[in-house]
N, CA and C atoms as an extended XYZ file, in Angstrom:
192
Properties=species:S:1:pos:R:3:atomname:S:1:resname:S:1:resid:I:1 pbc="F F F"
N        51.762       12.733      109.150 N   UNK     1
C        50.635       11.992      108.621 CA  UNK     1
C        49.347       12.785      108.802 C   UNK     1
N        49.184       13.772      108.050 N   UNK     2
C        48.038       14.655      108.201 CA  UNK     2
C        46.716       13.950      107.939 C   UNK     2
N        46.680       13.053      106.961 N   UNK     3
C        45.430       12.382      106.615 CA  UNK     3
C        45.430       10.904      106.979 C   UNK     3
N        46.195       10.530      107.969 N   UNK     4
C        46.261        9.131      108.383 CA  UNK     4
C        44.950        8.740      109.051 C   UNK     4
N        44.521        7.494      108.853 N   UNK     5
C        43.272        7.051      109.471 CA  UNK     5
C        43.394        6.941      110.982 C   UNK     5
N        42.280        7.047      111.650 N   UNK     6
C        42.251        6.865      113.104 CA  UNK     6
C        41.000        6.068      113.417 C   UNK     6
N        41.013        5.149      114.348 N   UNK     7
C        42.151        4.824      115.207 CA  UNK     7
C        43.232        4.068      114.439 C   UNK     7
N        44.447        4.111      115.002 N   UNK     8
C        45.575        3.437      114.351 CA  UNK     8
C        46.722        3.245      115.346 C   UNK     8
N        47.613        2.352      114.997 N   UNK     9
C        48.886        2.195      115.690 CA  UNK     9
C        49.951        2.819      114.799 C   UNK     9
N        50.826        3.604      115.370 N   UNK    10
C        51.942        4.166      114.627 CA  UNK    10
C        53.232        3.526      115.121 C   UNK    10
N        54.039        3.029      114.196 N   UNK    11
C        55.346        2.456      114.507 CA  UNK    11
C        56.412        3.507      114.255 C   UNK    11
N        57.409        3.538      115.110 N   UNK    12
C        58.515        4.474      114.920 CA  UNK    12
C        59.750        3.966      115.649 C   UNK    12
N        60.892        4.518      115.296 N   UNK    13
C        62.132        4.201      115.989 CA  UNK    13
C        62.432        5.319      116.986 C   UNK    13
N        62.831        4.919      118.193 N   UNK    14
C        63.165        5.898      119.222 CA  UNK    14
C        64.622        6.354      119.078 C   UNK    14
N        65.083        7.155      120.022 N   UNK    15
C        66.452        7.703      119.959 CA  UNK    15
C        67.523        6.622      120.019 C   UNK    15
N        67.181        5.471      120.617 N   UNK    16
C        68.133        4.362      120.710 CA  UNK    16
C        68.077        3.452      119.486 C   UNK    16
N        67.201        3.786      118.534 N   UNK    17
C        67.069        2.971      117.333 CA  UNK    17
C        66.180        1.762      117.513 C   UNK    17
N        65.405        1.740      118.604 N   UNK    18
C        64.501        0.615      118.864 CA  UNK    18
C        63.089        0.963      118.393 C   UNK    18
N        62.346       -0.067      118.016 N   UNK    19
C        60.979        0.103      117.530 CA  UNK    19
C        60.003        0.277      118.687 C   UNK    19
N        59.061        1.177      118.530 N   UNK    20
C        57.995        1.427      119.502 CA  UNK    20
C        56.699        1.679      118.748 C   UNK    20
N        55.598        1.603      119.466 N   UNK    21
C        54.300        1.913      118.866 CA  UNK    21
C        53.538        2.890      119.750 C   UNK    21
N        52.650        3.642      119.118 N   UNK    22
C        51.722        4.536      119.801 CA  UNK    22
C        50.341        4.277      119.214 C   UNK    22
N        49.329        4.203      120.085 N   UNK    23
C        47.955        4.031      119.625 CA  UNK    23
C        47.293        5.399      119.575 C   UNK    23
N        46.776        5.747      118.403 N   UNK    24
C        46.096        7.023      118.181 CA  UNK    24
C        44.598        6.745      118.118 C   UNK    24
N        43.831        7.403      118.994 N   UNK    25
C        42.382        7.201      119.059 CA  UNK    25
C        41.677        7.876      117.883 C   UNK    25
N        40.414        7.595      117.762 N   UNK    26
C        39.601        8.157      116.693 CA  UNK    26
C        39.649        9.696      116.668 C   UNK    26
N        39.758       10.305      117.862 N   UNK    27
C        39.797       11.770      117.946 CA  UNK    27
C        41.198       12.345      117.717 C   UNK    27
N        42.158       11.473      117.402 N   UNK    28
C        43.509       11.917      117.093 CA  UNK    28
C        44.446       11.999      118.280 C   UNK    28
N        43.945       11.712      119.489 N   UNK    29
C        44.784       11.768      120.686 CA  UNK    29
C        45.570       10.475      120.871 C   UNK    29
N        46.793       10.612      121.371 N   UNK    30
C        47.607        9.441      121.714 CA  UNK    30
C        47.123        8.931      123.064 C   UNK    30
N        46.625        7.686      123.100 N   UNK    31
C        46.082        7.175      124.357 CA  UNK    31
C        46.843        5.978      124.913 C   UNK    31
N        47.764        5.418      124.153 N   UNK    32
C        48.571        4.299      124.659 CA  UNK    32
C        49.868        4.244      123.870 C   UNK    32
N        50.914        3.724      124.534 N   UNK    33
C        52.196        3.569      123.846 CA  UNK    33
C        52.950        2.385      124.438 C   UNK    33
N        53.869        1.856      123.658 N   UNK    34
C        54.652        0.723      124.135 CA  UNK    34
C        55.504        1.161      125.323 C   UNK    34
N        55.628        0.259      126.272 N   UNK    35
C        56.403        0.568      127.471 CA  UNK    35
C        57.870        0.181      127.324 C   UNK    35
N        58.197       -0.431      126.203 N   UNK    36
C        59.576       -0.821      125.955 CA  UNK    36
C        59.876       -0.696      124.473 C   UNK    36
N        61.158       -0.624      124.147 N   UNK    37
C        61.591       -0.609      122.771 CA  UNK    37
C        61.906       -2.026      122.316 C   UNK    37
N        61.786       -2.272      121.015 N   UNK    38
C        62.045       -3.589      120.438 CA  UNK    38
C        63.147       -3.468      119.403 C   UNK    38
N        64.102       -4.381      119.454 N   UNK    39
C        65.208       -4.378      118.489 CA  UNK    39
C        64.680       -4.695      117.089 C   UNK    39
N        63.736       -5.630      117.015 N   UNK    40
C        63.195       -6.056      115.723 CA  UNK    40
C        61.788       -5.473      115.521 C   UNK    40
N        61.557       -4.969      114.327 N   UNK    41
C        60.239       -4.425      113.980 CA  UNK    41
C        59.156       -5.494      114.140 C   UNK    41
N        59.472       -6.729      113.777 N   UNK    42
C        58.510       -7.826      113.886 CA  UNK    42
C        58.068       -8.036      115.335 C   UNK    42
N        58.969       -7.867      116.284 N   UNK    43
C        58.617       -8.012      117.698 CA  UNK    43
C        57.670       -6.904      118.140 C   UNK    43
N        57.877       -5.718      117.628 N   UNK    44
C        57.002       -4.590      117.941 CA  UNK    44
C        55.599       -4.862      117.392 C   UNK    44
N        55.529       -5.327      116.164 N   UNK    45
C        54.235       -5.655      115.554 CA  UNK    45
C        53.572       -6.795      116.312 C   UNK    45
N        54.347       -7.751      116.771 N   UNK    46
C        53.791       -8.862      117.559 CA  UNK    46
C        53.140       -8.347      118.844 C   UNK    46
N        53.742       -7.362      119.496 N   UNK    47
C        53.152       -6.824      120.727 CA  UNK    47
C        51.817       -6.142      120.430 C   UNK    47
N        51.704       -5.492      119.285 N   UNK    48
C        50.421       -4.906      118.876 CA  UNK    48
C        49.400       -6.010      118.647 C   UNK    48
N        49.802       -7.071      117.975 N   UNK    49
C        48.899       -8.190      117.712 CA  UNK    49
C        48.397       -8.817      119.010 C   UNK    49
N        49.252       -8.902      120.022 N   UNK    50
C        48.827       -9.431      121.321 CA  UNK    50
C        47.735       -8.561      121.939 C   UNK    50
N        47.894       -7.249      121.848 N   UNK    51
C        46.872       -6.346      122.374 CA  UNK    51
C        45.561       -6.488      121.612 C   UNK    51
N        45.646       -6.572      120.314 N   UNK    52
C        44.445       -6.695      119.494 CA  UNK    52
C        43.676       -7.978      119.798 C   UNK    52
N        44.376       -9.030      120.151 N   UNK    53
C        43.736      -10.325      120.372 CA  UNK    53
C        43.240      -10.517      121.803 C   UNK    53
N        43.488       -9.575      122.695 N   UNK    54
C        43.122       -9.758      124.102 CA  UNK    54
C        41.809       -9.059      124.446 C   UNK    54
N        40.755       -9.443      123.756 N   UNK    55
C        39.445       -8.825      123.944 CA  UNK    55
C        38.736       -9.313      125.210 C   UNK    55
N        39.114      -10.461      125.738 N   UNK    56
C        38.448      -11.027      126.909 CA  UNK    56
C        39.180      -10.737      128.214 C   UNK    56
N        40.046       -9.754      128.220 N   UNK    57
C        40.780       -9.400      129.435 CA  UNK    57
C        39.840       -8.648      130.357 C   UNK    57
N        39.723       -9.087      131.626 N   UNK    58
C        38.792       -8.432      132.535 CA  UNK    58
C        39.277       -7.037      132.962 C   UNK    58
N        38.318       -6.207      133.328 N   UNK    59
C        38.614       -4.889      133.891 CA  UNK    59
C        38.590       -5.026      135.400 C   UNK    59
N        39.604       -4.504      136.060 N   UNK    60
C        39.713       -4.610      137.516 CA  UNK    60
C        39.847       -3.220      138.099 C   UNK    60
N        39.022       -2.901      139.074 N   UNK    61
C        39.117       -1.618      139.756 CA  UNK    61
C        40.081       -1.747      140.915 C   UNK    61
N        41.150       -0.978      140.874 N   UNK    62
C        42.167       -1.032      141.927 CA  UNK    62
C        41.650       -0.402      143.212 C   UNK    62
N        42.157       -0.878      144.325 N   UNK    63
C        41.810       -0.282      145.626 CA  UNK    63
C        42.377        1.124      145.708 C   UNK    63
N        41.633        1.991      146.339 N   UNK    64
C        42.069        3.395      146.457 CA  UNK    64
C        43.146        3.570      147.487 C   UNK    64
């Protein structure tokens, strides 16, 4: 995808045939990816939708 827009989510199938996503930042770097594979493409898209809708999630600084 040489001319794909950024930022974006990219959907793909892994070696096990499960759906995963990767978030590509405006600068073209991969900055986030799904931590699990999904059997159904719709479930993978749903996980992206959950992330998009969670704008009020607080930021927490972990103890060192």
